[in-house]
PDB file of C-alpha atoms in Angstrom:
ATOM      1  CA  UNK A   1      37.054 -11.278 -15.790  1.00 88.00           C
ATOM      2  CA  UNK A   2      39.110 -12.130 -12.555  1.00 94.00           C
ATOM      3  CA  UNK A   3      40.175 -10.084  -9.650  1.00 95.00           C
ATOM      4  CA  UNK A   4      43.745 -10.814 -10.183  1.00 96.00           C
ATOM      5  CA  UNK A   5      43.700  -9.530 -13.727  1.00 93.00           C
ATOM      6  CA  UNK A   6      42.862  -5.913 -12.876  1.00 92.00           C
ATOM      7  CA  UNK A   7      44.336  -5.904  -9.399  1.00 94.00           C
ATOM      8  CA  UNK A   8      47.421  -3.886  -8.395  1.00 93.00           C
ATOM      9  CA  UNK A   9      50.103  -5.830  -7.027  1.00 94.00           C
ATOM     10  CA  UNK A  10      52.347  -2.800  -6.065  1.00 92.00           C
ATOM     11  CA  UNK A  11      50.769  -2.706  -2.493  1.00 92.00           C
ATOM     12  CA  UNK A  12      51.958   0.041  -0.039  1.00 95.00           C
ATOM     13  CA  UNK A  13      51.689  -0.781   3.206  1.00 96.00           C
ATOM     14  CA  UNK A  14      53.324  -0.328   7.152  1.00 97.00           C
ATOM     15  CA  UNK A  15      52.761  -1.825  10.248  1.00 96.00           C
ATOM     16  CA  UNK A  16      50.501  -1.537  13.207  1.00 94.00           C
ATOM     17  CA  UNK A  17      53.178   1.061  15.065  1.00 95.00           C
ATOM     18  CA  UNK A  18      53.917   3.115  12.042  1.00 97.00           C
ATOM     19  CA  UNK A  19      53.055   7.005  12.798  1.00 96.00           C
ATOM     20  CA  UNK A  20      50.167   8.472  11.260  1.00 95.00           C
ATOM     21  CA  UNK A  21      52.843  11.499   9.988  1.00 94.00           C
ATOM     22  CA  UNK A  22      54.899   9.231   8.296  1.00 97.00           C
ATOM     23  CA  UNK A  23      51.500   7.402   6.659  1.00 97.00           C
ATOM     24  CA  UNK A  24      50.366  10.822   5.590  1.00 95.00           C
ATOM     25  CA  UNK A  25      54.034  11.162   3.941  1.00 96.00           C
ATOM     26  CA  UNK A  26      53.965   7.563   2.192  1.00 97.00           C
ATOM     27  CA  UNK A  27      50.559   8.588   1.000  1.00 96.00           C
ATOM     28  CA  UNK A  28      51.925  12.267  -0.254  1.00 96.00           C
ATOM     29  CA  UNK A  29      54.864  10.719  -1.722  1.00 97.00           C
ATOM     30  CA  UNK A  30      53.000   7.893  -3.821  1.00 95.00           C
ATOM     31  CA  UNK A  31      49.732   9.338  -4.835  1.00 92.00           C
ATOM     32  CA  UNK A  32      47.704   7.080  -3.040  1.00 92.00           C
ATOM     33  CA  UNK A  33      44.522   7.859  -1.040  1.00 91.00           C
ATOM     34  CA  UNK A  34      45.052   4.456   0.913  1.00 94.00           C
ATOM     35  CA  UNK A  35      47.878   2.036   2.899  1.00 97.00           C
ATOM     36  CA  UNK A  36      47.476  -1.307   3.937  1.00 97.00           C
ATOM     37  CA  UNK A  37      48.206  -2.199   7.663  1.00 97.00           C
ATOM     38  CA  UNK A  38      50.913  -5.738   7.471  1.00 95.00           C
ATOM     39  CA  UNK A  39      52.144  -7.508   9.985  1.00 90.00           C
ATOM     40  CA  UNK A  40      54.029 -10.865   9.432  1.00 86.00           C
ATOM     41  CA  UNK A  41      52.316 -10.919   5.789  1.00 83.00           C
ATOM     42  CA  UNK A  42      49.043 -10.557   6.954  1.00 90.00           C
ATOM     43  CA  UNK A  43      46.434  -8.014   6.740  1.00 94.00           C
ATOM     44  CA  UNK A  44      45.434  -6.142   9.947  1.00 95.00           C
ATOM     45  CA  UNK A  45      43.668  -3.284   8.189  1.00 96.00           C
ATOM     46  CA  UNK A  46      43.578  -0.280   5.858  1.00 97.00           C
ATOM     47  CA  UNK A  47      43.992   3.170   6.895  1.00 97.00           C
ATOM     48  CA  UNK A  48      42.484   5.579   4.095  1.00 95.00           C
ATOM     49  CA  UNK A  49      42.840   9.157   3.847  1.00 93.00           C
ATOM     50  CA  UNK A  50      39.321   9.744   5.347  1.00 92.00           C
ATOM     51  CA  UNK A  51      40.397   7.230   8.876  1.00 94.00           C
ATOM     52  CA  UNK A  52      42.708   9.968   9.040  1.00 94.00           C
ATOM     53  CA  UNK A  53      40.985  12.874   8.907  1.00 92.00           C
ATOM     54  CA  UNK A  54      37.924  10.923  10.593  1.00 90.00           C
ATOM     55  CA  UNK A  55      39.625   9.154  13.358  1.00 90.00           C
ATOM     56  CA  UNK A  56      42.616  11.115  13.673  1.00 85.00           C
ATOM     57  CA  UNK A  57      42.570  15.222  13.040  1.00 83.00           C
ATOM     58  CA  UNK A  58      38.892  15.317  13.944  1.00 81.00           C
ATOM     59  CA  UNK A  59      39.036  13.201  17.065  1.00 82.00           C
ATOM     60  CA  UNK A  60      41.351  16.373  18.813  1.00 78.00           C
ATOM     61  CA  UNK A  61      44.113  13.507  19.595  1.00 82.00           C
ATOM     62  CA  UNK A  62      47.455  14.566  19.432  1.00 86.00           C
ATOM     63  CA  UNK A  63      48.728  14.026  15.566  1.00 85.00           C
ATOM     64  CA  UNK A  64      52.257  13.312  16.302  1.00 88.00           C
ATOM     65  CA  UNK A  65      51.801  10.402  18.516  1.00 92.00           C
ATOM     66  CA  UNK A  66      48.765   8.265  16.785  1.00 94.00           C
ATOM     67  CA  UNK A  67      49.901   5.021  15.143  1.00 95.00           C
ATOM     68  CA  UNK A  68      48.246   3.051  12.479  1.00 95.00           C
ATOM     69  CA  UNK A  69      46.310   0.958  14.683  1.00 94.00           C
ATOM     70  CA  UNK A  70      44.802   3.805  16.198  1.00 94.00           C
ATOM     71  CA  UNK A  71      43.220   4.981  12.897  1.00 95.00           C
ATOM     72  CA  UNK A  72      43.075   1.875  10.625  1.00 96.00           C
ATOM     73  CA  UNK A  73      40.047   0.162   9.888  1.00 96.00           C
ATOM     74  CA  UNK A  74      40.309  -3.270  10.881  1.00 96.00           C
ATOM     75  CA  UNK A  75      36.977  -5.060   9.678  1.00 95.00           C
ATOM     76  CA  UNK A  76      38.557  -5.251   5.826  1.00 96.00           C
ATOM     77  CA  UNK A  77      36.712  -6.408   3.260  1.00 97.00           C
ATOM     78  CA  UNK A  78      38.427  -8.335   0.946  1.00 97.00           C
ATOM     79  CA  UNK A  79      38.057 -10.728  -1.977  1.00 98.00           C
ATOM     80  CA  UNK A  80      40.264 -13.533  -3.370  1.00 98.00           C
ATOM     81  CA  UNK A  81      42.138 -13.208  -7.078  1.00 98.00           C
ATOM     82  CA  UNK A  82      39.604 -16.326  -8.256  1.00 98.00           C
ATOM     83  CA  UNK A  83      36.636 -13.896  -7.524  1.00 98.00           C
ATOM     84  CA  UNK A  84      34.778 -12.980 -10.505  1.00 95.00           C
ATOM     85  CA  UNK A  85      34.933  -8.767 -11.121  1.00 91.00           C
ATOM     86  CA  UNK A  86      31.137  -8.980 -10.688  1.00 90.00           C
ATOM     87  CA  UNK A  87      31.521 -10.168  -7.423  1.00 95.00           C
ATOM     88  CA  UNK A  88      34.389  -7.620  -6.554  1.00 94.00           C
ATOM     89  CA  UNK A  89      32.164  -4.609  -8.039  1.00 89.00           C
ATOM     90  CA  UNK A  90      29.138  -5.631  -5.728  1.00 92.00           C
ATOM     91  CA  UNK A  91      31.756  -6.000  -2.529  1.00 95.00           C
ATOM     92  CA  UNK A  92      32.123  -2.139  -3.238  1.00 92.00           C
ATOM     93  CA  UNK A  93      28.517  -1.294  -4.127  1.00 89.00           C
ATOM     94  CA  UNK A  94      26.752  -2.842  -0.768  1.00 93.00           C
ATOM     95  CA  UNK A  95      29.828  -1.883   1.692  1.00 94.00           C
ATOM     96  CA  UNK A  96      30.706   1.783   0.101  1.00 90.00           C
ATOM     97  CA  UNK A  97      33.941   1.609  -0.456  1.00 92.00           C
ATOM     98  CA  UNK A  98      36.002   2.171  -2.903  1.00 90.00           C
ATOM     99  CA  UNK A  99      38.885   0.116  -2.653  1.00 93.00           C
ATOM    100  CA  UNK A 100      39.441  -4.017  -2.105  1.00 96.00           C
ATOM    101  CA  UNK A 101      42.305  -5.686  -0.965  1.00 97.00           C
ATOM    102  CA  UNK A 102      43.009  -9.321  -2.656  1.00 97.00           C
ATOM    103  CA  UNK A 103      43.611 -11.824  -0.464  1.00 96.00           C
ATOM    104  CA  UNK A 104      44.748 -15.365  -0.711  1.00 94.00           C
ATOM    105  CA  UNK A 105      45.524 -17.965   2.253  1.00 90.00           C
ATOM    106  CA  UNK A 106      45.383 -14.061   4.260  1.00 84.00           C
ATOM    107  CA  UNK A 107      48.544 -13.452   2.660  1.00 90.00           C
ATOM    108  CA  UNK A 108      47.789  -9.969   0.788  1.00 94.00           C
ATOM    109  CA  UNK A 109      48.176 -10.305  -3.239  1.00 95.00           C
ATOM    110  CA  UNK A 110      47.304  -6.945  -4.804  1.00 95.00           C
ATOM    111  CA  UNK A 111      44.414  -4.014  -4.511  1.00 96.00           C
ATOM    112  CA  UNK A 112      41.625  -2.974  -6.554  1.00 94.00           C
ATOM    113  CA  UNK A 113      40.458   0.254  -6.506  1.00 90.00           C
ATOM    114  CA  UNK A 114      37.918   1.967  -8.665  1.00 85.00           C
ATOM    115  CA  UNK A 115      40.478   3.331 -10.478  1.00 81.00           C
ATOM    116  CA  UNK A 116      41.811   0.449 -11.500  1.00 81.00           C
ATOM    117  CA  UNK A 117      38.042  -0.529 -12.447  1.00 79.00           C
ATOM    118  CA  UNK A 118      37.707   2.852 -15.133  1.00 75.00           C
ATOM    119  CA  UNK A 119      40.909   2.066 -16.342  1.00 74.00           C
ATOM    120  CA  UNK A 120      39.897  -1.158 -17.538  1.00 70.00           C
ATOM    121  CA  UNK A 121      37.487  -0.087 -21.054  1.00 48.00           C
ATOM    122  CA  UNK A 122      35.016  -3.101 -20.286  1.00 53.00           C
ATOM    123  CA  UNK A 123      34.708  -1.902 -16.778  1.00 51.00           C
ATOM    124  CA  UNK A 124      34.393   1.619 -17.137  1.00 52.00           C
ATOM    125  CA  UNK A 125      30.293   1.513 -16.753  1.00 59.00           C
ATOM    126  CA  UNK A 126      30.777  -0.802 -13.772  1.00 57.00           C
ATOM    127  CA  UNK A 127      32.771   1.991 -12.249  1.00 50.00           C
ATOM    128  CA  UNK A 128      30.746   4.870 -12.224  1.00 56.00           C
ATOM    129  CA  UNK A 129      27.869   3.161 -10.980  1.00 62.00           C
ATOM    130  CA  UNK A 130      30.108   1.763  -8.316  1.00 55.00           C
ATOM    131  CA  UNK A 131      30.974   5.650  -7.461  1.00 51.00           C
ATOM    132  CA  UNK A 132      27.158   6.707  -8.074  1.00 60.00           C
ATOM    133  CA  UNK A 133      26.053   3.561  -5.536  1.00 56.00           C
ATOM    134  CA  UNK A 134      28.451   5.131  -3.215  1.00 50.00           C
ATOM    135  CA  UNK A 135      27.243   8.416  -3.059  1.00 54.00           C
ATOM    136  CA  UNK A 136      23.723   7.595  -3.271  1.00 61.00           C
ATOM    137  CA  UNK A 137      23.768   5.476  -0.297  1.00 53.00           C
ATOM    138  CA  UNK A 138      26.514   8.109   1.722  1.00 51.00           C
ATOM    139  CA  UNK A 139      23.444  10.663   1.247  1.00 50.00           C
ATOM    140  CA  UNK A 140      20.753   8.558   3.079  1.00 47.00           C
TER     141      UNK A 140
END
């Protein structure tokens, strides 16, 4: 199975200047635990709701003025939507994380999280020891 058959192509996203208030809102407002940072149709980055708490709330910095870039992760891992799931499912295993932005010619194509992975029936295994490699490794 192929990246691009399980990956979400319904990306949210905002810029590098976008306010860390209005990410929390896009996040609030769409159910998702993660936004992609775009600029000219590339990827700069991923903010998740952890960079947030992390980076932002927990760093004592003023809330209302931190930006995107301020919080976002900006070493991304990504794969391509010719990579084989296998391939995907061992991105998230060695570099804990739990979503994978699909890229092509760095032009962003779609997302795969691990619940895209457990909604997939063949993958549902793949995804709990995904989770379990996660936690495992987040406890050493």
């Amino acid at each position: 199975m192929l990246a691009k058959e399980i990956m979400t192509t319904e990306i949210i996203s905002c810029c590098t200047d976008t306010s860390v208030k209005e990410i929390c809102k896009m996040m609030e407002s769409t159910g998702v635990g993660s936004i992609l940072v775009i600029d000219n149709n590339t990827l700069k980055g991923i903010i998740t709701d952890r960079d947030i708490v992390i980076r932002g709330i927990a760093s004592d910095k003023d809330i209302n003025t931190l930006k995107s870039s301020d919080v976002m992760t900006t070493k991304v891992i990504t794969a391509t939507p010719t990579d084989d799931i296998d391939h995907v499912i061992d991105l998230m295993s060695d570099y804990q994380i739990k979503r994978i932005p699909i890229v092509d010619n760095d032009k962003i194509k779609g997302i795969i999280s691990l619940g895209d992975m457990s909604q997939t029936y063949i993958l549902e295994d793949e995804a709990g020891e995904v989770l379990n490699d996660i936690t495992e490794k987040a406890r050493h």
